Short mmCIF file of C-alpha atoms in Angstrom, two decimals:
data_model
loop_
_atom_site.label_atom_id
_atom_site.label_comp_id
_atom_site.label_asym_id
_atom_site.label_seq_id
_atom_site.Cartn_x
_atom_site.Cartn_y
_atom_site.Cartn_z
CA GLN A 1 37.77 -23.40 0.59
CA VAL A 2 38.61 -20.46 -1.68
CA GLN A 3 38.91 -17.17 -0.52
CA LEU A 4 37.67 -14.06 -2.37
CA VAL A 5 39.11 -10.40 -1.59
CA GLU A 6 37.41 -7.28 -3.06
CA SER A 7 39.34 -4.01 -3.54
CA GLY A 8 38.82 -0.76 -5.34
CA GLY A 9 35.58 0.41 -3.88
CA GLY A 10 35.03 4.18 -3.00
CA LEU A 11 33.37 7.67 -3.58
CA VAL A 12 33.15 8.87 -6.99
CA GLN A 13 31.34 11.39 -8.81
CA ALA A 14 28.66 10.82 -11.33
CA GLY A 15 30.24 10.20 -14.53
CA GLY A 16 33.21 9.19 -12.84
CA SER A 17 35.20 5.68 -13.06
CA LEU A 18 36.29 2.93 -10.58
CA ARG A 19 37.89 -0.41 -11.09
CA LEU A 20 37.29 -3.25 -8.76
CA SER A 21 39.46 -6.19 -8.02
CA CYS A 22 38.84 -9.40 -6.48
CA ALA A 23 41.90 -11.44 -5.44
CA ALA A 24 41.41 -15.59 -5.53
CA SER A 25 43.38 -17.89 -3.12
CA GLY A 26 44.11 -21.35 -4.18
CA ARG A 27 45.19 -23.08 -7.48
CA THR A 28 42.04 -23.63 -9.30
CA PHE A 29 41.07 -20.14 -10.17
CA SER A 30 41.27 -20.46 -13.85
CA THR A 31 38.81 -23.12 -14.05
CA TYR A 32 35.76 -21.60 -12.89
CA ASP A 33 33.39 -18.71 -14.31
CA MET A 34 33.32 -15.63 -12.09
CA GLY A 35 30.81 -13.25 -11.77
CA TRP A 36 30.17 -9.59 -9.79
CA PHE A 37 27.16 -9.01 -8.11
CA ARG A 38 25.71 -5.71 -6.12
CA GLN A 39 23.01 -4.91 -3.21
CA ALA A 40 22.12 -1.45 -2.89
CA PRO A 41 20.64 -0.43 0.59
CA GLY A 42 17.02 -1.88 1.01
CA LYS A 43 17.43 -4.05 -2.19
CA GLU A 44 17.94 -7.50 -3.21
CA ARG A 45 21.18 -8.35 -4.52
CA GLU A 46 21.48 -8.31 -8.28
CA PHE A 47 23.76 -10.02 -10.98
CA VAL A 48 26.01 -7.23 -12.60
CA ALA A 49 28.46 -9.13 -15.08
CA GLY A 50 29.98 -12.60 -15.40
CA ILE A 51 32.87 -14.14 -17.39
CA SER A 52 34.05 -17.68 -18.41
CA TRP A 53 37.00 -19.80 -16.71
CA SER A 54 39.19 -18.65 -19.94
CA GLY A 55 38.12 -15.05 -20.25
CA GLY A 56 36.76 -15.54 -23.55
CA TYR A 57 33.29 -14.89 -22.92
CA ALA A 58 31.55 -11.92 -20.87
CA TYR A 59 27.60 -11.11 -20.22
CA TYR A 60 26.33 -8.08 -18.48
CA ALA A 61 23.08 -6.96 -17.02
CA ASP A 62 21.04 -4.87 -18.98
CA SER A 63 21.47 -1.67 -16.62
CA VAL A 64 25.57 -1.68 -16.80
CA LYS A 65 26.07 -3.09 -20.53
CA GLY A 66 28.34 -0.33 -22.51
CA ARG A 67 29.40 0.93 -19.30
CA PHE A 68 30.94 -2.14 -17.12
CA THR A 69 33.63 -4.45 -18.55
CA ILE A 70 34.80 -7.71 -16.63
CA SER A 71 37.64 -8.91 -17.39
CA ARG A 72 40.08 -11.48 -15.67
CA ASP A 73 43.84 -12.69 -15.20
CA ASN A 74 44.14 -15.85 -14.37
CA ALA A 75 48.15 -15.91 -14.00
CA LYS A 76 47.30 -13.42 -10.98
CA ASN A 77 44.23 -15.30 -9.72
CA THR A 78 42.14 -12.03 -10.15
CA VAL A 79 39.07 -10.63 -11.94
CA TYR A 80 38.44 -7.19 -12.23
CA LEU A 81 35.22 -4.93 -12.86
CA GLN A 82 36.08 -1.78 -14.70
CA MET A 83 32.97 0.51 -14.13
CA ASN A 84 32.65 3.76 -16.50
CA SER A 85 30.16 6.31 -16.72
CA LEU A 86 29.11 5.48 -13.02
CA LYS A 87 25.39 6.93 -12.00
CA PRO A 88 24.04 7.33 -8.53
CA GLU A 89 21.99 4.28 -8.80
CA ASP A 90 25.34 2.05 -9.22
CA THR A 91 25.86 3.01 -5.53
CA ALA A 92 25.90 -0.82 -3.47
CA VAL A 93 28.07 -3.34 -2.06
CA TYR A 94 29.74 -5.18 -4.69
CA TYR A 95 30.79 -8.61 -4.53
CA CYS A 96 32.74 -10.96 -6.70
CA ALA A 97 31.62 -14.85 -6.44
CA ARG A 98 33.09 -18.07 -8.10
CA ARG A 99 30.45 -20.42 -9.97
CA SER A 100 29.88 -23.70 -8.11
CA ALA A 101 31.53 -26.56 -9.96
CA GLY A 102 29.08 -28.51 -12.22
CA GLY A 103 27.39 -26.09 -13.65
CA LEU A 104 26.28 -25.64 -17.19
CA GLY A 105 25.95 -22.21 -19.17
CA TYR A 106 26.57 -18.84 -18.31
CA SER A 107 24.62 -17.99 -15.41
CA ARG A 108 23.07 -14.94 -13.37
CA LEU A 109 21.51 -16.67 -10.56
CA ILE A 110 22.76 -15.77 -7.07
CA SER A 111 22.10 -19.68 -6.56
CA ASP A 112 24.74 -20.83 -8.87
CA PHE A 113 27.68 -19.02 -7.17
CA GLY A 114 28.89 -21.01 -3.98
CA SER A 115 32.10 -18.72 -2.82
CA TRP A 116 31.39 -14.92 -2.33
CA GLY A 117 33.64 -12.21 -1.23
CA GLN A 118 33.08 -9.80 1.82
CA GLY A 119 32.22 -6.97 -0.37
CA THR A 120 33.41 -3.60 -1.32
CA GLN A 121 31.12 -0.53 -1.07
CA VAL A 122 30.70 1.92 -4.40
CA THR A 123 29.12 4.91 -3.73
CA VAL A 124 28.25 7.55 -6.56
CA SER A 125 27.44 11.05 -5.38
CA SER A 126 25.48 12.94 -7.92
#
């Protein structure tokens, strides 16, 4: 069972930046697509960004496109989310997740990701 541990969250002013990290246990990290999701108070969890197993393809929710960048370092078993030009509406708990084995295509669906971290809080003040 993989363990995913997020870090890097915190409080930042609007317009600022944060970089989230997600460290994964195990030897098979490089064979799985990864994703970042977020959940704001009173709202459903939503897709933020995804990246292919090789790092060669990244995709984003429209709400963060152009501001956030997902990347990965397979040698370090770590996936990152660089968040720039942060807005108060980006305030949420951010979760990294590993795509379940056997899936096809680049998914944005929560149900296609089988392993989740505990989350890290990001708060953007206005």
